[in-house]
Tab-separated table of C-alpha atoms in Angstrom:
chain	number	residue	atom	x	y	z
A	1	MET	CA	40.721	4.331	13.620
A	2	ARG	CA	38.298	2.192	11.754
A	3	LEU	CA	36.602	-0.704	13.489
A	4	LYS	CA	37.117	-4.109	11.974
A	5	ALA	CA	34.198	-4.844	9.708
A	6	ILE	CA	32.052	-7.872	10.493
A	7	VAL	CA	31.114	-8.241	6.833
A	8	ASP	CA	33.401	-7.075	4.063
A	9	LEU	CA	32.611	-7.381	0.382
A	10	VAL	CA	35.555	-6.321	-1.752
A	11	ASP	CA	35.008	-5.655	-5.431
A	12	ILE	CA	32.445	-8.408	-5.853
A	13	SER	CA	31.292	-9.422	-9.304
A	14	MET	CA	28.854	-12.151	-10.086
A	15	ASN	CA	27.941	-13.664	-13.434
A	16	TYR	CA	25.160	-16.141	-14.013
A	17	HIS	CA	25.319	-18.606	-16.845
A	18	SER	CA	22.373	-20.047	-18.683
A	19	LYS	CA	21.666	-21.469	-22.105
A	20	GLU	CA	20.594	-18.026	-23.293
A	21	GLY	CA	23.925	-16.557	-22.307
A	22	GLU	CA	25.851	-14.921	-19.548
A	23	THR	CA	24.239	-12.347	-17.264
A	24	ARG	CA	26.256	-9.972	-15.189
A	25	ALA	CA	24.230	-9.587	-11.988
A	26	VAL	CA	26.722	-7.750	-9.794
A	27	ALA	CA	29.571	-5.582	-11.075
A	28	GLY	CA	32.172	-4.546	-8.567
A	29	VAL	CA	30.282	-4.008	-5.335
A	30	ASN	CA	32.112	-2.902	-2.214
A	31	LEU	CA	30.285	-3.049	1.082
A	32	SER	CA	31.559	-3.083	4.581
A	33	VAL	CA	29.330	-3.520	7.602
A	34	GLU	CA	30.402	-2.933	11.161
A	35	ALA	CA	29.298	-4.953	14.145
A	36	GLY	CA	25.951	-3.847	15.517
A	37	GLU	CA	25.029	-1.860	12.443
A	38	PHE	CA	21.726	-2.106	10.627
A	39	VAL	CA	22.368	-1.704	6.917
A	40	SER	CA	19.736	-1.764	4.208
A	41	VAL	CA	20.345	-2.454	0.565
A	42	VAL	CA	17.759	-0.961	-1.759
A	43	GLY	CA	17.516	-1.100	-5.503
A	44	PRO	CA	15.123	-1.803	-8.344
A	45	SER	CA	13.684	-5.294	-8.422
A	46	GLY	CA	15.849	-7.910	-10.062
A	47	CYS	CA	19.011	-5.930	-9.415
A	48	GLY	CA	20.861	-8.682	-7.635
A	49	LYS	CA	20.079	-7.680	-4.051
A	50	SER	CA	19.326	-11.238	-3.033
A	51	THR	CA	22.509	-12.370	-4.743
A	52	ILE	CA	24.464	-10.242	-2.304
A	53	LEU	CA	22.775	-11.938	0.660
A	54	SER	CA	23.435	-15.390	-0.780
A	55	LEU	CA	27.084	-14.412	-1.176
A	56	ILE	CA	27.334	-13.295	2.447
A	57	ALA	CA	25.575	-16.448	3.615
A	58	GLY	CA	28.084	-18.494	1.630
A	59	LEU	CA	25.357	-20.250	-0.341
A	60	ILE	CA	27.132	-19.148	-3.547
A	61	SER	CA	30.635	-17.896	-4.377
A	62	PRO	CA	31.397	-14.730	-6.338
A	63	THR	CA	32.810	-14.826	-9.865
A	64	SER	CA	35.492	-12.458	-8.703
A	65	GLY	CA	36.213	-10.437	-5.607
A	66	HIS	CA	36.488	-11.311	-1.985
A	67	VAL	CA	33.900	-11.963	0.718
A	68	GLU	CA	34.869	-11.810	4.344
A	69	VAL	CA	32.361	-12.678	7.035
A	70	ASN	CA	33.386	-12.757	10.667
A	71	GLY	CA	30.686	-14.573	12.499
A	72	ARG	CA	27.786	-16.935	12.084
A	73	VAL	CA	25.086	-15.851	9.695
A	74	GLY	CA	21.340	-16.244	10.125
A	75	TYR	CA	18.881	-15.923	7.265
A	76	MET	CA	15.325	-14.636	7.201
A	77	PHE	CA	13.261	-15.072	4.069
A	78	GLN	CA	10.472	-13.292	2.278
A	79	ARG	CA	8.008	-15.835	3.574
A	80	ASP	CA	8.390	-17.212	7.063
A	81	GLN	CA	9.127	-20.756	5.845
A	82	LEU	CA	7.892	-22.246	9.095
A	83	PHE	CA	7.441	-25.979	8.693
A	84	PRO	CA	3.719	-26.734	8.895
A	85	TRP	CA	4.370	-30.201	10.323
A	86	ARG	CA	6.236	-28.826	13.329
A	87	THR	CA	4.877	-26.985	16.331
A	88	ILE	CA	6.087	-23.448	16.948
A	89	LEU	CA	8.586	-24.655	19.545
A	90	ASP	CA	9.923	-27.361	17.235
A	91	ASN	CA	10.203	-24.830	14.426
A	92	VAL	CA	12.252	-22.581	16.661
A	93	LEU	CA	14.495	-25.528	17.548
A	94	LEU	CA	15.165	-26.424	13.892
A	95	GLY	CA	18.475	-24.584	13.608
A	96	LEU	CA	19.781	-26.006	16.871
A	97	GLU	CA	18.764	-29.476	15.737
A	98	ILE	CA	20.604	-29.121	12.429
A	99	GLN	CA	23.664	-27.759	14.185
A	100	LYS	CA	23.449	-30.636	16.690
A	101	ASN	CA	23.391	-28.134	19.510
A	102	LYS	CA	20.195	-29.032	21.321
A	103	SER	CA	21.679	-28.615	24.772
A	104	ALA	CA	19.400	-28.010	27.740
A	105	GLU	CA	20.764	-24.512	27.834
A	106	ALA	CA	19.968	-23.831	24.177
A	107	ILE	CA	16.436	-25.173	24.614
A	108	ALA	CA	15.941	-23.011	27.669
A	109	TYR	CA	17.079	-20.029	25.609
A	110	ALA	CA	14.503	-20.874	22.929
A	111	HIS	CA	11.756	-20.969	25.571
A	112	GLU	CA	13.007	-17.714	27.021
A	113	MET	CA	12.957	-15.993	23.630
A	114	LEU	CA	9.435	-17.206	22.862
A	115	GLU	CA	8.239	-15.947	26.237
A	116	LYS	CA	10.069	-12.672	25.910
A	117	TYR	CA	8.501	-11.848	22.582
A	118	GLY	CA	4.950	-12.796	23.449
A	119	LEU	CA	4.795	-16.253	21.902
A	120	GLY	CA	4.933	-18.274	25.112
A	121	ASP	CA	1.311	-19.369	24.839
A	122	PHE	CA	1.762	-20.620	21.285
A	123	LYS	CA	4.640	-23.065	21.723
A	124	ASN	CA	2.507	-26.075	20.927
A	125	HIS	CA	0.482	-24.446	18.189
A	126	ARG	CA	0.919	-25.154	14.514
A	127	PRO	CA	2.045	-22.348	12.207
A	128	ARG	CA	-1.230	-22.350	10.280
A	129	GLU	CA	-3.074	-21.352	13.442
A	130	MET	CA	-1.137	-18.091	13.632
A	131	SER	CA	-1.247	-14.738	11.898
A	132	GLY	CA	1.346	-13.705	9.318
A	133	GLY	CA	2.922	-11.231	11.707
A	134	MET	CA	3.322	-13.759	14.506
A	135	ARG	CA	4.753	-16.300	12.104
A	136	GLN	CA	7.373	-13.840	10.934
A	137	ARG	CA	8.300	-13.209	14.572
A	138	VAL	CA	8.678	-16.956	15.104
A	139	ALA	CA	10.883	-17.096	11.992
A	140	LEU	CA	13.119	-14.406	13.469
A	141	ILE	CA	13.390	-16.188	16.806
A	142	ARG	CA	14.172	-19.457	14.992
A	143	THR	CA	17.197	-17.713	13.541
A	144	LEU	CA	18.186	-15.867	16.711
A	145	VAL	CA	18.283	-18.942	18.954
A	146	THR	CA	21.285	-20.175	16.963
A	147	ARG	CA	22.948	-16.934	18.146
A	148	PRO	CA	24.070	-15.547	14.808
A	149	LYS	CA	26.306	-12.502	14.726
A	150	ILE	CA	24.867	-11.332	11.435
A	151	LEU	CA	21.264	-11.442	10.360
A	152	LEU	CA	20.392	-11.404	6.677
A	153	LEU	CA	16.865	-10.225	5.926
A	154	ASP	CA	15.601	-10.906	2.420
A	155	GLU	CA	12.495	-8.711	2.048
A	156	PRO	CA	11.075	-10.294	5.190
A	157	PHE	CA	7.976	-8.092	5.238
A	158	SER	CA	6.982	-8.080	1.594
A	159	ALA	CA	4.563	-10.985	1.930
A	160	LEU	CA	2.581	-9.188	4.652
A	161	ASP	CA	-0.254	-6.719	4.168
A	162	TYR	CA	0.582	-3.062	4.773
A	163	GLN	CA	-0.649	-2.685	8.352
A	164	THR	CA	0.879	-5.931	9.570
A	165	ARG	CA	4.019	-4.884	7.797
A	166	LEU	CA	4.354	-1.710	9.839
A	167	SER	CA	3.795	-3.416	13.170
A	168	VAL	CA	5.976	-6.411	12.326
A	169	SER	CA	8.837	-4.191	11.197
A	170	ASP	CA	8.529	-2.363	14.531
A	171	GLU	CA	8.661	-5.669	16.362
A	172	VAL	CA	11.482	-7.116	14.311
A	173	GLY	CA	13.440	-3.865	14.483
A	174	GLY	CA	12.954	-3.861	18.245
A	175	ILE	CA	14.066	-7.480	18.647
A	176	ILE	CA	17.165	-6.929	16.515
A	177	ALA	CA	18.143	-3.811	18.480
A	178	GLU	CA	17.499	-5.583	21.781
A	179	GLU	CA	19.563	-8.637	20.886
A	180	GLY	CA	22.333	-6.481	19.401
A	181	VAL	CA	22.872	-8.403	16.189
A	182	THR	CA	24.211	-6.912	13.006
A	183	ALA	CA	21.527	-6.829	10.339
A	184	ILE	CA	21.610	-6.535	6.588
A	185	LEU	CA	18.200	-5.940	5.053
A	186	VAL	CA	17.443	-6.230	1.375
A	187	THR	CA	14.283	-4.484	0.198
A	188	HIS	CA	12.788	-2.492	-2.644
A	189	ASP	CA	10.778	-0.440	-0.153
A	190	ILE	CA	12.701	2.798	0.426
A	191	SER	CA	10.709	3.952	3.446
A	192	GLU	CA	11.119	0.595	5.149
A	193	ALA	CA	14.876	0.868	4.628
A	194	ILE	CA	15.040	4.393	6.071
A	195	ALA	CA	12.810	3.530	9.007
A	196	LEU	CA	14.909	0.560	10.081
A	197	SER	CA	18.523	1.315	9.216
A	198	ASP	CA	21.629	3.154	10.278
A	199	ARG	CA	22.786	3.140	6.704
A	200	VAL	CA	21.084	2.705	3.333
A	201	VAL	CA	23.030	1.452	0.355
A	202	VAL	CA	21.506	2.210	-3.034
A	203	LEU	CA	22.228	-0.250	-5.815
A	204	SER	CA	21.860	0.403	-9.525
A	205	LYS	CA	19.851	-1.845	-11.792
A	206	ARG	CA	21.640	-4.894	-13.099
A	207	PRO	CA	24.524	-5.279	-13.362
A	208	SER	CA	24.413	-3.707	-9.955
A	209	ARG	CA	26.992	-1.488	-8.411
A	210	VAL	CA	26.745	0.835	-5.421
A	211	VAL	CA	25.214	4.183	-6.471
A	212	SER	CA	25.429	5.828	-3.067
A	213	VAL	CA	25.461	5.236	0.651
A	214	HIS	CA	23.295	7.264	3.029
A	215	LYS	CA	23.936	7.541	6.699
A	216	ILE	CA	20.539	7.812	8.347
A	217	ASP	CA	20.573	10.076	11.355
A	218	PHE	CA	17.500	11.223	13.181
A	219	GLU	CA	17.856	13.947	15.768
A	220	GLY	CA	17.380	12.682	19.284
A	221	GLU	CA	17.362	9.074	18.062
A	222	CYS	CA	13.834	7.837	18.495
A	223	GLY	CA	12.968	4.205	19.067
A	224	THR	CA	10.680	2.432	16.696
A	225	PRO	CA	10.679	2.466	12.887
A	226	THR	CA	7.130	3.839	12.913
A	227	ALA	CA	8.232	6.757	15.078
A	228	ARG	CA	11.105	7.384	12.696
A	229	ARG	CA	8.681	7.596	9.814
A	230	LYS	CA	7.127	10.640	11.485
A	231	GLN	CA	10.406	12.556	11.795
A	232	PRO	CA	10.789	15.691	9.674
A	233	GLN	CA	13.991	14.395	8.061
A	234	PHE	CA	12.268	11.220	6.898
A	235	PRO	CA	10.819	12.626	3.648
A	236	GLU	CA	14.134	14.308	2.852
A	237	TYR	CA	15.947	10.985	2.954
A	238	PHE	CA	13.158	9.417	0.997
A	239	ASP	CA	13.261	12.020	-1.783
A	240	LYS	CA	17.023	11.840	-2.094
A	241	ILE	CA	17.105	8.064	-2.413
A	242	TRP	CA	14.078	7.930	-4.636
A	243	LYS	CA	15.619	10.461	-7.033
A	244	GLU	CA	18.809	8.465	-7.233
A	245	MET	CA	16.925	5.327	-8.050
A	246	ARG	CA	14.924	7.118	-10.746
A	247	GLU	CA	17.962	8.719	-12.320
A	248	ASP	CA	19.456	5.301	-12.636
A	249	GLU	CA	16.542	4.085	-14.745
B	1	MET	CA	-24.958	-20.459	20.540
B	2	SER	CA	-27.562	-18.530	18.578
B	3	ASN	CA	-30.676	-20.161	17.176
B	4	ALA	CA	-29.492	-19.586	13.647
B	5	GLN	CA	-26.258	-21.392	14.407
B	6	ILE	CA	-28.131	-24.317	15.964
B	7	ASN	CA	-30.360	-24.535	12.902
B	8	PHE	CA	-27.348	-24.343	10.641
B	9	LEU	CA	-25.672	-27.240	12.451
B	10	LYS	CA	-28.910	-29.212	12.371
B	11	GLY	CA	-29.133	-28.627	8.639
B	12	LEU	CA	-25.582	-29.849	8.176
B	13	ARG	CA	-26.283	-33.000	10.132
B	14	ARG	CA	-29.484	-33.625	8.198
B	15	LYS	CA	-27.683	-33.349	4.894
B	16	LYS	CA	-25.036	-35.771	6.076
B	17	MET	CA	-27.697	-38.243	7.226
B	18	LEU	CA	-29.513	-37.936	3.934
B	19	VAL	CA	-26.372	-38.740	1.962
B	20	ALA	CA	-25.649	-41.752	4.182
B	21	THR	CA	-29.251	-42.968	3.866
B	22	PHE	CA	-29.080	-42.892	0.086
B	23	GLN	CA	-25.732	-44.638	0.095
B	24	ILE	CA	-27.206	-47.497	2.122
B	25	LEU	CA	-30.407	-47.524	0.059
B	26	ILE	CA	-28.434	-48.069	-3.136
B	27	LEU	CA	-26.744	-51.075	-1.550
B	28	ILE	CA	-30.067	-52.542	-0.366
B	29	ALA	CA	-31.751	-51.862	-3.695
B	30	PHE	CA	-28.893	-53.492	-5.595
B	31	PHE	CA	-28.929	-56.714	-3.590
B	32	GLY	CA	-32.720	-56.709	-3.258
B	33	LEU	CA	-33.206	-56.357	-6.998
B	34	TRP	CA	-30.625	-59.032	-7.635
B	35	GLU	CA	-32.422	-61.437	-5.294
B	36	VAL	CA	-35.859	-60.697	-6.711
B	37	ALA	CA	-34.632	-60.963	-10.298
B	38	SER	CA	-33.175	-64.398	-9.725
B	39	ASN	CA	-36.212	-65.637	-7.713
B	40	LEU	CA	-38.629	-64.539	-10.422
B	41	GLY	CA	-36.445	-66.059	-13.072
B	42	TRP	CA	-35.572	-62.768	-14.831
B	43	ILE	CA	-31.968	-63.845	-14.650
B	44	GLU	CA	-30.548	-67.352	-14.503
B	45	ALA	CA	-29.387	-67.888	-10.913
B	46	PHE	CA	-26.976	-70.604	-11.974
B	47	ILE	CA	-24.985	-68.091	-14.022
B	48	PHE	CA	-25.667	-64.846	-12.180
B	49	SER	CA	-25.930	-66.284	-8.663
B	50	SER	CA	-27.998	-64.408	-6.081
B	51	PRO	CA	-27.477	-62.878	-2.640
B	52	SER	CA	-29.169	-65.770	-0.853
B	53	ARG	CA	-27.057	-68.347	-2.725
B	54	MET	CA	-23.945	-66.332	-1.909
B	55	TRP	CA	-24.998	-66.230	1.717
B	56	ARG	CA	-25.363	-70.013	1.841
B	57	MET	CA	-21.977	-70.361	0.157
B	58	LEU	CA	-20.487	-68.019	2.752
B	59	LEU	CA	-21.897	-70.063	5.636
B	60	SER	CA	-20.772	-73.386	4.222
B	61	MET	CA	-17.277	-72.092	3.502
B	62	ILE	CA	-16.981	-70.691	6.997
B	63	GLU	CA	-18.151	-74.004	8.343
B	64	ARG	CA	-15.485	-75.852	6.397
B	65	GLY	CA	-13.039	-73.287	7.730
B	66	GLU	CA	-11.515	-72.523	4.345
B	67	LEU	CA	-12.812	-69.029	3.735
B	68	LEU	CA	-10.651	-67.386	6.397
B	69	ARG	CA	-7.618	-69.174	4.988
B	70	HIS	CA	-8.274	-67.781	1.504
B	71	ILE	CA	-8.852	-64.279	2.847
B	72	TRP	CA	-5.725	-64.529	4.928
B	73	VAL	CA	-3.595	-65.667	1.976
B	74	THR	CA	-4.792	-62.883	-0.321
B	75	GLY	CA	-4.718	-60.228	2.404
B	76	GLY	CA	-1.213	-61.191	3.473
B	77	GLN	CA	0.079	-61.065	-0.081
B	78	VAL	CA	-1.580	-57.708	-0.719
B	79	ILE	CA	-0.046	-56.227	2.422
B	80	ALA	CA	3.374	-57.675	1.625
B	81	GLY	CA	3.310	-56.402	-1.967
B	82	PHE	CA	2.000	-53.057	-0.910
B	83	VAL	CA	4.441	-52.486	1.940
B	84	LEU	CA	7.444	-53.705	-0.074
B	85	GLY	CA	6.387	-51.694	-3.136
B	86	THR	CA	5.970	-48.525	-1.111
B	87	VAL	CA	9.173	-48.902	0.898
B	88	LEU	CA	11.238	-49.812	-2.143
B	89	GLY	CA	9.626	-46.979	-4.115
B	90	VAL	CA	10.451	-44.411	-1.443
B	91	VAL	CA	14.025	-45.712	-1.165
B	92	ILE	CA	14.546	-45.519	-4.929
B	93	ALA	CA	12.963	-42.051	-5.056
B	94	THR	CA	15.352	-40.932	-2.307
B	95	CYS	CA	18.376	-42.214	-4.236
B	96	LEU	CA	17.207	-40.480	-7.397
B	97	TRP	CA	16.562	-37.250	-5.481
B	98	ALA	CA	20.067	-37.358	-4.047
B	99	ASN	CA	21.668	-37.904	-7.428
B	100	ASP	CA	20.527	-35.593	-10.174
B	101	PHE	CA	22.639	-37.302	-12.818
B	102	THR	CA	21.154	-40.743	-12.201
B	103	ARG	CA	17.685	-39.230	-12.186
B	104	ARG	CA	18.187	-37.701	-15.625
B	105	VAL	CA	19.696	-40.895	-16.982
B	106	LEU	CA	16.926	-43.149	-15.689
B	107	ASN	CA	13.982	-40.838	-16.349
B	108	PRO	CA	12.946	-42.222	-19.785
B	109	TYR	CA	13.201	-45.796	-18.495
B	110	LEU	CA	10.965	-44.977	-15.554
B	111	VAL	CA	8.390	-43.336	-17.780
B	112	VAL	CA	8.286	-46.278	-20.184
B	113	PHE	CA	8.233	-48.830	-17.385
B	114	ASN	CA	5.399	-46.894	-15.788
B	115	ALA	CA	3.364	-46.989	-19.002
B	116	LEU	CA	3.975	-50.709	-19.455
B	117	PRO	CA	1.166	-52.891	-18.087
B	118	LYS	CA	3.195	-54.698	-15.444
B	119	THR	CA	0.804	-57.631	-15.373
B	120	ALA	CA	2.392	-58.556	-18.713
B	121	LEU	CA	5.474	-59.443	-16.685
B	122	ALA	CA	3.654	-61.797	-14.326
B	123	PRO	CA	4.229	-64.971	-16.416
B	124	ILE	CA	7.965	-64.202	-16.621
B	125	ILE	CA	8.195	-63.665	-12.891
B	126	ILE	CA	6.434	-66.946	-12.274
B	127	VAL	CA	8.902	-68.749	-14.540
B	128	TRP	CA	11.810	-67.122	-12.727
B	129	MET	CA	10.588	-67.380	-9.159
B	130	GLY	CA	8.568	-70.563	-9.345
B	131	ASN	CA	5.017	-71.492	-8.600
B	132	ASN	CA	4.744	-69.921	-5.169
B	133	PRO	CA	3.396	-66.954	-3.164
B	134	ARG	CA	6.734	-65.183	-3.569
B	135	ALA	CA	6.066	-64.767	-7.280
B	136	ILE	CA	2.667	-63.267	-6.499
B	137	ILE	CA	4.130	-60.774	-4.052
B	138	VAL	CA	6.803	-59.743	-6.537
B	139	THR	CA	4.129	-59.161	-9.169
B	140	ALA	CA	2.192	-56.931	-6.775
B	141	LEU	CA	5.379	-55.107	-5.800
B	142	LEU	CA	6.375	-54.463	-9.404
B	143	ILE	CA	3.042	-52.899	-10.175
B	144	SER	CA	3.197	-50.397	-7.331
B	145	VAL	CA	6.877	-49.566	-7.178
B	146	VAL	CA	7.213	-47.404	-10.295
B	147	VAL	CA	4.178	-45.250	-9.543
B	148	THR	CA	5.509	-44.751	-6.033
B	149	VAL	CA	8.917	-43.680	-7.314
B	150	LEU	CA	7.390	-41.164	-9.716
B	151	ASN	CA	4.885	-39.727	-7.228
B	152	VAL	CA	7.259	-39.459	-4.311
B	153	LEU	CA	10.036	-38.040	-6.458
B	154	THR	CA	7.671	-35.341	-7.703
B	155	GLY	CA	6.860	-34.545	-4.073
B	156	PHE	CA	10.557	-34.364	-3.181
B	157	VAL	CA	11.383	-32.069	-6.073
B	158	GLN	CA	8.461	-29.741	-5.396
B	159	VAL	CA	9.549	-28.844	-1.864
B	160	GLU	CA	9.846	-25.072	-1.706
B	161	GLU	CA	13.378	-23.997	-2.506
B	162	ASP	CA	13.573	-21.438	0.314
B	163	LYS	CA	12.812	-24.186	2.845
B	164	VAL	CA	15.909	-25.992	1.622
B	165	ARG	CA	17.905	-22.750	1.621
B	166	LEU	CA	16.777	-22.106	5.180
B	167	ALA	CA	18.165	-25.471	6.266
B	168	GLN	CA	21.355	-24.737	4.331
B	169	SER	CA	21.713	-21.397	6.074
B	170	PHE	CA	21.840	-23.373	9.340
B	171	GLY	CA	24.566	-25.488	7.758
B	172	ALA	CA	22.483	-28.586	7.014
B	173	SER	CA	24.080	-31.541	5.241
B	174	LYS	CA	22.331	-33.247	2.326
B	175	GLY	CA	21.204	-35.986	4.707
B	176	GLN	CA	19.726	-33.447	7.100
B	177	ILE	CA	17.954	-31.670	4.267
B	178	LEU	CA	16.393	-35.022	3.450
B	179	THR	CA	15.340	-35.965	6.971
B	180	LYS	CA	14.393	-32.522	8.290
B	181	VAL	CA	12.871	-30.881	5.232
B	182	VAL	CA	12.256	-32.936	2.115
B	183	PHE	CA	11.004	-36.131	3.709
B	184	PRO	CA	8.515	-34.646	6.194
B	185	ALA	CA	7.281	-32.170	3.595
B	186	SER	CA	6.532	-35.087	1.271
B	187	VAL	CA	4.579	-37.218	3.744
B	188	PRO	CA	1.277	-36.270	2.053
B	189	ASP	CA	2.686	-37.466	-1.279
B	190	ILE	CA	3.818	-40.711	0.320
B	191	ILE	CA	0.387	-41.286	1.842
B	192	ASN	CA	-1.121	-40.572	-1.559
B	193	ALA	CA	1.170	-43.205	-3.033
B	194	LEU	CA	-0.076	-45.615	-0.346
B	195	LYS	CA	-3.666	-45.035	-1.423
B	196	ILE	CA	-2.872	-45.725	-5.050
B	197	ASN	CA	-0.710	-48.709	-4.170
B	198	ILE	CA	-3.422	-50.550	-2.300
B	199	GLY	CA	-5.518	-50.822	-5.428
B	200	LEU	CA	-2.499	-51.734	-7.523
B	201	SER	CA	-1.337	-54.344	-5.058
B	202	PHE	CA	-4.751	-56.005	-5.230
B	203	VAL	CA	-4.482	-56.113	-9.005
B	204	GLY	CA	-1.050	-57.718	-8.797
B	205	VAL	CA	-2.080	-60.313	-6.247
B	206	ILE	CA	-5.279	-61.330	-8.026
B	207	VAL	CA	-3.486	-61.627	-11.377
B	208	GLY	CA	-0.759	-63.652	-9.708
B	209	GLU	CA	-3.321	-65.902	-8.072
B	210	PHE	CA	-5.115	-66.396	-11.374
B	211	LEU	CA	-1.874	-67.767	-12.770
B	212	VAL	CA	-0.366	-69.873	-10.014
B	213	ALA	CA	-2.167	-69.977	-6.733
B	214	GLN	CA	-3.440	-72.958	-4.783
B	215	ALA	CA	-5.256	-70.634	-2.379
B	216	GLY	CA	-6.553	-67.092	-2.080
B	217	LEU	CA	-9.542	-65.218	-3.443
B	218	GLY	CA	-8.056	-64.992	-6.940
B	219	PHE	CA	-7.715	-68.747	-6.912
B	220	LEU	CA	-11.359	-69.091	-5.742
B	221	ILE	CA	-12.537	-66.896	-8.607
B	222	VAL	CA	-10.711	-68.933	-11.252
B	223	TYR	CA	-11.548	-72.267	-9.649
B	224	GLY	CA	-15.205	-71.299	-9.153
B	225	SER	CA	-15.625	-70.189	-12.745
B	226	GLN	CA	-14.031	-73.384	-14.030
B	227	ILE	CA	-16.440	-75.620	-12.105
B	228	PHE	CA	-19.327	-73.212	-12.743
B	229	ARG	CA	-19.841	-72.351	-9.097
B	230	MET	CA	-20.744	-68.717	-9.717
B	231	ASP	CA	-21.811	-68.326	-6.086
B	232	MET	CA	-18.207	-68.872	-5.141
B	233	VAL	CA	-16.971	-66.381	-7.749
B	234	MET	CA	-19.410	-63.636	-6.837
B	235	LEU	CA	-18.863	-64.131	-3.116
B	236	SER	CA	-15.101	-63.848	-3.594
B	237	ILE	CA	-15.521	-60.589	-5.498
B	238	ILE	CA	-17.717	-59.131	-2.792
B	239	ILE	CA	-15.193	-60.121	-0.134
B	240	LEU	CA	-12.526	-58.388	-2.237
B	241	CYS	CA	-14.659	-55.241	-2.230
B	242	VAL	CA	-14.927	-55.337	1.539
B	243	MET	CA	-11.189	-55.919	1.948
B	244	ALA	CA	-10.366	-53.031	-0.379
B	245	ALA	CA	-12.667	-50.782	1.630
B	246	VAL	CA	-11.035	-51.810	4.907
B	247	PHE	CA	-7.517	-51.165	3.562
B	248	TYR	CA	-8.588	-47.820	2.195
B	249	LEU	CA	-10.033	-46.879	5.555
B	250	LEU	CA	-6.751	-47.776	7.253
B	251	THR	CA	-4.763	-45.474	4.957
B	252	SER	CA	-7.258	-42.693	5.559
B	253	LEU	CA	-6.607	-43.103	9.272
B	254	ALA	CA	-2.874	-43.009	8.610
B	255	GLU	CA	-3.381	-39.851	6.609
B	256	LYS	CA	-5.270	-38.176	9.436
B	257	PHE	CA	-2.571	-39.213	11.866
B	258	PHE	CA	0.499	-38.267	9.835
B	259	CYS	CA	-0.625	-35.253	7.864
B	260	GLY	CA	-3.176	-33.491	9.972
B	261	TRP	CA	-0.992	-30.436	9.410
B	262	SER	CA	-1.501	-30.261	5.666
B	263	GLU	CA	-4.929	-28.794	5.271
């Protein structure tokens, strides 16, 4: 028996209109994500990956097809988008404020999350006083305190330098696993996708459709994304996905 | 702290002192030269006045108790024009931000109105509003309001799109996007508008006073030049300089207070 999907995209197509003409960005994509899963969507740049996240978030509607999302969605962007005029704590409270849900309990949860993930001493700091990695962690907590069921990650590490990127993806991967949210990551970095996900969906270049889906299974499931990168199966997955993306070109 | 660091800090302080010293020296040299030139008859003191004559004028006007009244009148009008112009400008910018259609429709009018020298409208305003301080304030307001609208609107539009999308992903309404994202992000632009508006408000008030006033520094300048009391004219201009400096300082303080984060 199949579990009920938390996100279900059925035969989604998306056309953009501009003065120059009509562009078909997405052509018949089917994607179903189960609760608790970590799914990555990879594809060449400009292939409409972000479009898929915007569709799930309900920021745009598809030209045709059906989007079903069962649960609140949280969004994490390429850059942390912390508000420089707010302290870290106030940044984390932004979502609650907008949703008019600043109960004592919710605020306590925000404090708890900041403490839990090593940001307790920075509550009253300004974002510019913090490193890129810490800021991205704050951005994740800002989303998590609104208790989303589904987390959409739009290349959240691409603005960081390589070393920070590895450690932050470990941290973020750890937080997501710990809090048990469903995550959908969009990236053009194949190894990042393999290191973090249960499943990798490969999209073709625009108009994008699903080329293949890879279930990522490491023997004796091993914690962090960095540890996964060292597994012997890692390069096999990488080669397979990379080849598919190249053949598509 | 290492010796090198101490020397470095000392050097910094010395440079700062040097700059300040020269700034003050220029002021002293300017007034000193002016005084000497008029005493030695290089320039005609009756037309060009001199610091000592201005000083005597200052004392006698304080004694008669009229100087403070003139300063008060001009200052009050400048503040009123400046505050009203800024507030109205921000309100209009907000409306235009909220309604893309209106913004596109009104854009050419704004641009033309901005290019128009608003002081040209002062006589009309005086005819419409009468010979009173209200007309002066409206003149000052008109001068600053369009620049404010344009500057603040640019700030609003330039807010990073992902910041707005972030708020939307939390389910923010248009009003919340304004109050939580767009408005606070544009505070530096608003403060910038304030800085520009102070100067503009002075222009409006002085022009207005030239045309109608019974009091104020603009009135003193016109009155003084008509009765050939150049001491009065020059003194009024110097007081205007000081007032402009004080207002500018106040906005700088506001800037430090409200946008310490944007550095």
